[in-house]
Amino acid sequence: MINNSVFIYSEEQLTYKFNDDHPFNHIRLQLTKDLLQDMNALSSTQLLAPRIATDEEIGLIHDPGYIDAVKKCGHGGLSIGIANNYGLGTEDVPMFANMHEASALLVGGTLQAVEEVMEGRAAHALNLGGGLHHGFRGKASGFCIYNDSSIAIEYLRKVYGMRVLYIDTDAHHGDGVQWAFYEDPDVCTLSIHETGRYLFPGTGTVNEKGQGKGFGLSINVPVDAFSEDESLLEMYETAVWEVADFFKPDIIVTQNGADAHYYDPLTHLSASVRFFKEIPRIAHEIAHDYCDGKWVAVGGGGYDIWRVVPRAWSFIWLEMEEKLEEATGPLPTSWHKKWQPHAPVKLPEAWEDPSSLYPPIPRRDEINEKNHKTLEKALFHIRNERK
Ligand SMILES: [Zn+2]
Ligand SMILES: [Zn+2]
C-alpha cells in the first residue's frame, strides 16, 4: 500500500496577493513550509511545484464570461463598474496584476494534489495554497476568485467517478462548495463554522440540507461565537464520523481554514491550536477507514499568519507523515531567527498554546449546550434514516 504524501508548493503561489493591507496573505505558505523544513519533516523529494489550471479545467465550475473578466482585470482591461458585477475590484477582492494566472496556479495545485492521489503516486496530498471556498460560478467573494475545491471535486467526479466527502473546518461557512454541489448525490459537503448571524457569508444554517437528489448531503454545523476547543471538537468529531459512515465516500477533501483560533482577527471563535491538531488526526483516520487512505487537503482562511497559521497547517502535514507527536515543546530556533525580525508580533515559543491564552468565557455552559442542540439538528436526518 502506498503511504507517502506530497506537499504542493512553489514561491509563485505567493503571487496571489491583493495588496499590503489586505488580511489574506500567502506568506503563510512560506512560513509553514519553513517551519516543517526547519524541523526536518519535509524533504525536497516530497515537494511538488503546482501547475497552472487550464481554462477548460476552471470551466468545470466557473462561467467562461467570469474567467474572461478575471483575465481582463489582471491586465487592466476592465472598468471598475463592470468588474464589480463579477465581485471583482471590491474591498474584499481588489484587482491585482496577473490575477487570473495567480488564481489558476492555486487551482492547478489542488488538481495536482488530486492527480497524485488518484494516479497512486501518493496516499495523501496537501495544497495549502488552495481552499478558496467562497468562489462562485460567476462571482468572486470573500477573498476567493476561483474555487479550487469545487473544481477539484468536479474533476474527481467527472474524470475518476469518485464519491467525494468535502469537510470544511474554516470558521466561515463553505458556501461556494456547498452551492456548487447542492443537488449532487455524489458529493457530500460538511461545514463546521461560526454561525452566520454576525459573520460573513451569513449562510450555513442547519436547514440548508441540499436539494433534489442531493437532499441530505449538505450538512452544516453552525457553532456559537466564543466556542472553545472542547465543544468544537465534540461537534467536529461526532459529525465527521457519522457523516462518513452515512455517505461512505471514495475520497475525502478537507478544507483547513485556520481562522477559528482565538487570535484570529476576523472571527469570534475561541479555539487554541489543540483544535487544529485534532482535525487532521481524525480526517486521517477517516481516509484510511473509508477511502483506502485517499485524502486531499487544502488550506483556507487564517489571518493571524504569524502566531497561528504556521503551526496549525504544519499539523496537517505532520499527521499525513505520521509525525504529529514530534510537534511538541519549543519551535525550532532557526525558524524563530529567520522570521521574528519580519513579524509585527512575538512569534509563539512552543507548538502548544499557553493555558492562559484568553480569560475564561462566562457563557461557556450555555454555549456548549446550544452547540449540542445544533449538532442534533444538523445530524437529525442522518440518525433518523439509520434507525
Ligand atoms: Zn474563513
Ligand atoms: Zn496515512
Coordinates of N, CA, C and O in Angstrom, one line a residue, residues 129-208:
G129 N -2.0 26.3 -0.6 CA -2.4 27.5 -1.4 C -3.8 27.5 -1.8 O -4.4 28.5 -2.1
G130 N -4.5 26.3 -1.7 CA -5.9 26.2 -2.1 C -6.8 26.4 -0.9 O -6.4 26.8 0.2
G131 N -8.1 26.1 -1.1 CA -9.1 26.2 0.0 C -9.9 27.4 -0.2 O -10.5 27.9 0.8
L132 N -10.0 28.0 -1.4 CA -10.7 29.2 -1.6 C -12.2 29.0 -1.8 O -12.8 29.1 -2.8
H133 N -12.9 28.7 -0.6 CA -14.2 28.1 -0.6 C -15.4 29.0 -0.9 O -16.5 28.6 -1.0
H134 N -15.1 30.3 -1.0 CA -16.2 31.3 -1.2 C -16.4 31.6 -2.7 O -17.3 32.4 -3.1
G135 N -15.5 31.1 -3.6 CA -15.6 31.4 -5.0 C -16.9 30.8 -5.6 O -17.2 29.6 -5.4
F136 N -17.7 31.6 -6.4 CA -18.9 31.2 -7.0 C -18.7 31.0 -8.5 O -17.8 31.5 -9.1
R137 N -19.7 30.3 -9.1 CA -19.7 30.1 -10.6 C -19.3 31.3 -11.4 O -18.5 31.3 -12.3
G138 N -20.0 32.4 -11.1 CA -19.8 33.6 -11.9 C -19.4 34.8 -11.1 O -19.6 36.0 -11.5
K139 N -18.9 34.6 -9.9 CA -18.6 35.7 -9.0 C -17.5 35.4 -7.9 O -17.5 34.4 -7.3
A140 N -16.6 36.4 -7.7 CA -15.7 36.3 -6.7 C -16.3 36.8 -5.4 O -17.2 37.6 -5.4
S141 N -15.8 36.2 -4.3 CA -16.4 36.6 -3.0 C -15.4 36.2 -1.9 O -14.7 35.3 -2.0
G142 N -15.4 37.0 -0.8 CA -14.6 36.7 0.4 C -13.2 36.3 0.1 O -12.8 35.2 0.6
F143 N -12.5 37.1 -0.6 CA -11.0 36.9 -0.9 C -10.8 35.8 -1.9 O -9.6 35.4 -2.2
C144 N -11.9 35.2 -2.4 CA -11.7 34.0 -3.3 C -12.1 34.3 -4.7 O -13.2 34.8 -5.0
I145 N -11.2 33.9 -5.7 CA -11.5 34.2 -7.1 C -12.0 32.9 -7.7 O -13.2 32.8 -8.1
Y146 N -11.1 31.9 -7.9 CA -11.6 30.6 -8.4 C -11.7 29.6 -7.2 O -10.8 29.6 -6.3
N147 N -12.7 28.8 -7.2 CA -13.0 27.9 -6.1 C -12.2 26.6 -6.5 O -12.8 25.7 -7.1
D148 N -11.0 26.5 -6.0 CA -10.2 25.3 -6.4 C -10.8 24.0 -5.8 O -10.7 23.0 -6.5
S149 N -11.4 24.0 -4.7 CA -12.0 22.8 -4.1 C -13.2 22.3 -5.0 O -13.3 21.1 -5.3
S150 N -14.0 23.3 -5.4 CA -15.2 22.9 -6.2 C -14.7 22.3 -7.5 O -15.2 21.3 -8.0
I151 N -13.7 22.9 -8.1 CA -13.1 22.5 -9.4 C -12.5 21.1 -9.2 O -12.8 20.1 -10.0
A152 N -11.8 20.9 -8.1 CA -11.1 19.6 -7.9 C -12.2 18.5 -7.6 O -12.0 17.4 -8.1
I153 N -13.3 18.8 -6.9 CA -14.3 17.9 -6.7 C -15.0 17.5 -8.0 O -15.3 16.3 -8.2
E154 N -15.3 18.4 -8.8 CA -16.0 18.2 -10.1 C -15.0 17.3 -11.0 O -15.5 16.4 -11.7
Y155 N -13.8 17.6 -10.9 CA -12.7 16.8 -11.6 C -12.7 15.4 -11.1 O -12.7 14.4 -11.9
L156 N -12.8 15.2 -9.8 CA -12.8 13.9 -9.2 C -14.1 13.1 -9.7 O -14.0 11.9 -9.9
R157 N -15.2 13.8 -9.8 CA -16.4 13.1 -10.2 C -16.3 12.8 -11.7 O -16.6 11.6 -12.1
K158 N -16.0 13.8 -12.5 CA -16.0 13.6 -14.0 C -14.9 12.6 -14.5 O -15.2 11.8 -15.3
V159 N -13.7 12.8 -14.0 CA -12.6 12.1 -14.6 C -12.5 10.7 -13.9 O -12.1 9.7 -14.5
Y160 N -12.7 10.7 -12.6 CA -12.4 9.4 -11.9 C -13.7 8.8 -11.3 O -13.6 7.7 -10.6
G161 N -14.8 9.4 -11.5 CA -16.1 8.8 -11.0 C -16.2 8.6 -9.5 O -16.7 7.6 -9.0
M162 N -15.6 9.5 -8.7 CA -15.5 9.4 -7.3 C -16.7 9.9 -6.6 O -17.3 10.9 -7.0
R163 N -17.1 9.3 -5.4 CA -18.0 9.9 -4.5 C -17.1 10.7 -3.5 O -16.3 10.1 -2.8
V164 N -17.4 12.0 -3.3 CA -16.5 12.8 -2.6 C -17.1 13.4 -1.3 O -18.2 14.0 -1.4
L165 N -16.4 13.2 -0.2 CA -16.8 13.9 1.0 C -15.9 15.1 1.3 O -14.7 15.0 1.3
Y166 N -16.5 16.3 1.3 CA -15.8 17.5 1.5 C -16.0 18.0 2.9 O -17.2 18.1 3.4
I167 N -15.0 18.2 3.7 CA -15.1 18.5 5.1 C -14.4 19.9 5.3 O -13.2 20.1 5.0
D168 N -15.2 20.9 5.8 CA -14.7 22.3 5.8 C -14.7 22.7 7.3 O -15.8 22.9 7.9
T169 N -13.5 23.0 7.8 CA -13.5 23.4 9.2 C -13.0 24.9 9.4 O -12.6 25.3 10.4
D170 N -13.1 25.6 8.3 CA -12.8 27.1 8.3 C -13.9 27.7 9.2 O -15.0 27.2 9.3
A171 N -13.6 28.8 9.8 CA -14.5 29.5 10.7 C -15.7 30.0 9.9 O -16.8 30.4 10.5
H172 N -15.5 30.2 8.6 CA -16.6 30.7 7.8 C -17.3 29.6 7.1 O -16.6 28.6 6.7
H173 N -18.6 29.7 6.8 CA -19.3 28.7 6.1 C -18.7 28.5 4.7 O -18.4 29.4 3.9
G174 N -18.6 27.2 4.3 CA -18.0 26.8 3.0 C -19.1 26.9 1.9 O -19.5 26.0 1.3
D175 N -19.6 28.2 1.7 CA -20.8 28.4 0.8 C -20.6 28.0 -0.6 O -21.4 27.4 -1.3
G176 N -19.4 28.4 -1.2 CA -19.2 28.2 -2.6 C -19.2 26.7 -3.0 O -19.9 26.3 -4.0
V177 N -18.6 25.9 -2.2 CA -18.6 24.5 -2.4 C -20.0 23.9 -2.2 O -20.5 23.1 -3.0
Q178 N -20.6 24.3 -1.1 CA -22.0 23.8 -0.8 C -22.9 24.0 -2.0 O -23.6 23.1 -2.5
W179 N -23.0 25.3 -2.5 CA -24.0 25.6 -3.5 C -23.6 24.9 -4.9 O -24.5 24.6 -5.6
A180 N -22.3 24.7 -5.1 CA -21.9 24.1 -6.4 C -22.4 22.6 -6.5 O -22.7 22.1 -7.5
F181 N -22.6 22.0 -5.3 CA -23.0 20.6 -5.3 C -24.3 20.3 -4.6 O -24.5 19.2 -4.1
Y182 N -25.1 21.4 -4.5 CA -26.3 21.3 -3.6 C -27.3 20.2 -4.0 O -28.0 19.7 -3.2
E183 N -27.3 19.9 -5.4 CA -28.2 18.9 -5.8 C -27.5 17.6 -6.3 O -28.1 16.8 -7.0
D184 N -26.3 17.5 -5.9 CA -25.5 16.4 -6.4 C -25.5 15.2 -5.4 O -25.0 15.3 -4.3
P185 N -25.9 14.0 -5.9 CA -25.9 12.9 -5.0 C -24.6 12.2 -4.7 O -24.4 11.4 -3.8
D186 N -23.6 12.6 -5.5 CA -22.2 12.0 -5.4 C -21.2 12.9 -4.6 O -20.1 12.5 -4.4
V187 N -21.7 14.0 -4.1 CA -20.8 14.9 -3.3 C -21.6 15.3 -2.0 O -22.7 15.8 -2.0
C188 N -20.9 15.0 -0.9 CA -21.5 15.4 0.4 C -20.6 16.5 1.0 O -19.3 16.4 1.0
T189 N -21.2 17.6 1.4 CA -20.4 18.7 2.0 C -20.8 18.8 3.5 O -21.9 18.9 3.8
L190 N -19.7 18.9 4.3 CA -19.9 19.1 5.7 C -19.1 20.3 6.1 O -17.9 20.4 5.9
S191 N -19.8 21.3 6.7 CA -19.1 22.5 7.1 C -19.4 22.8 8.6 O -20.6 22.9 9.0
I192 N -18.4 23.0 9.3 CA -18.5 23.4 10.7 C -17.9 24.8 10.8 O -16.8 25.0 10.5
H193 N -18.7 25.7 11.3 CA -18.3 27.1 11.2 C -19.0 27.9 12.3 O -20.0 27.5 12.8
E194 N -18.5 29.1 12.5 CA -19.2 30.1 13.3 C -20.5 30.5 12.7 O -20.6 30.7 11.5
T195 N -21.6 30.5 13.5 CA -22.9 30.9 13.0 C -22.8 32.2 12.1 O -22.1 33.1 12.4
G196 N -23.6 32.2 11.1 CA -23.6 33.3 10.2 C -24.4 34.5 10.7 O -24.6 35.5 10.0
R197 N -24.9 34.4 11.9 CA -25.7 35.5 12.4 C -24.9 36.8 12.4 O -25.5 37.9 12.0
Y198 N -23.6 36.8 12.8 CA -22.8 38.0 12.8 C -21.6 37.9 11.9 O -20.7 38.8 11.9
L199 N -21.5 36.8 11.1 CA -20.3 36.6 10.4 C -20.5 36.3 8.9 O -21.5 35.5 8.6
F200 N -19.7 36.8 8.1 CA -19.7 36.5 6.6 C -19.6 35.0 6.5 O -18.9 34.3 7.2
P201 N -20.2 34.3 5.5 CA -21.1 34.9 4.5 C -22.6 34.9 4.9 O -23.5 35.3 4.1
G202 N -22.9 34.5 6.2 CA -24.2 34.6 6.7 C -25.1 33.4 6.4 O -26.1 33.2 7.1
T203 N -24.6 32.5 5.6 CA -25.3 31.2 5.3 C -24.8 30.1 6.2 O -24.0 30.3 7.0
G204 N -25.2 28.9 5.9 CA -24.7 27.7 6.6 C -25.6 27.3 7.8 O -25.0 26.9 8.8
T205 N -26.9 27.5 7.7 CA -27.8 27.1 8.8 C -28.0 25.6 8.7 O -27.8 25.0 7.7
V206 N -28.5 25.0 9.8 CA -28.8 23.5 9.8 C -29.9 23.2 8.8 O -30.0 22.0 8.4
N207 N -30.7 24.2 8.4 CA -31.8 23.9 7.4 C -31.3 23.8 6.0 O -32.1 23.3 5.1
E208 N -30.1 24.2 5.7 CA -29.6 24.0 4.3 C -29.1 22.6 4.2 O -28.0 22.3 4.6

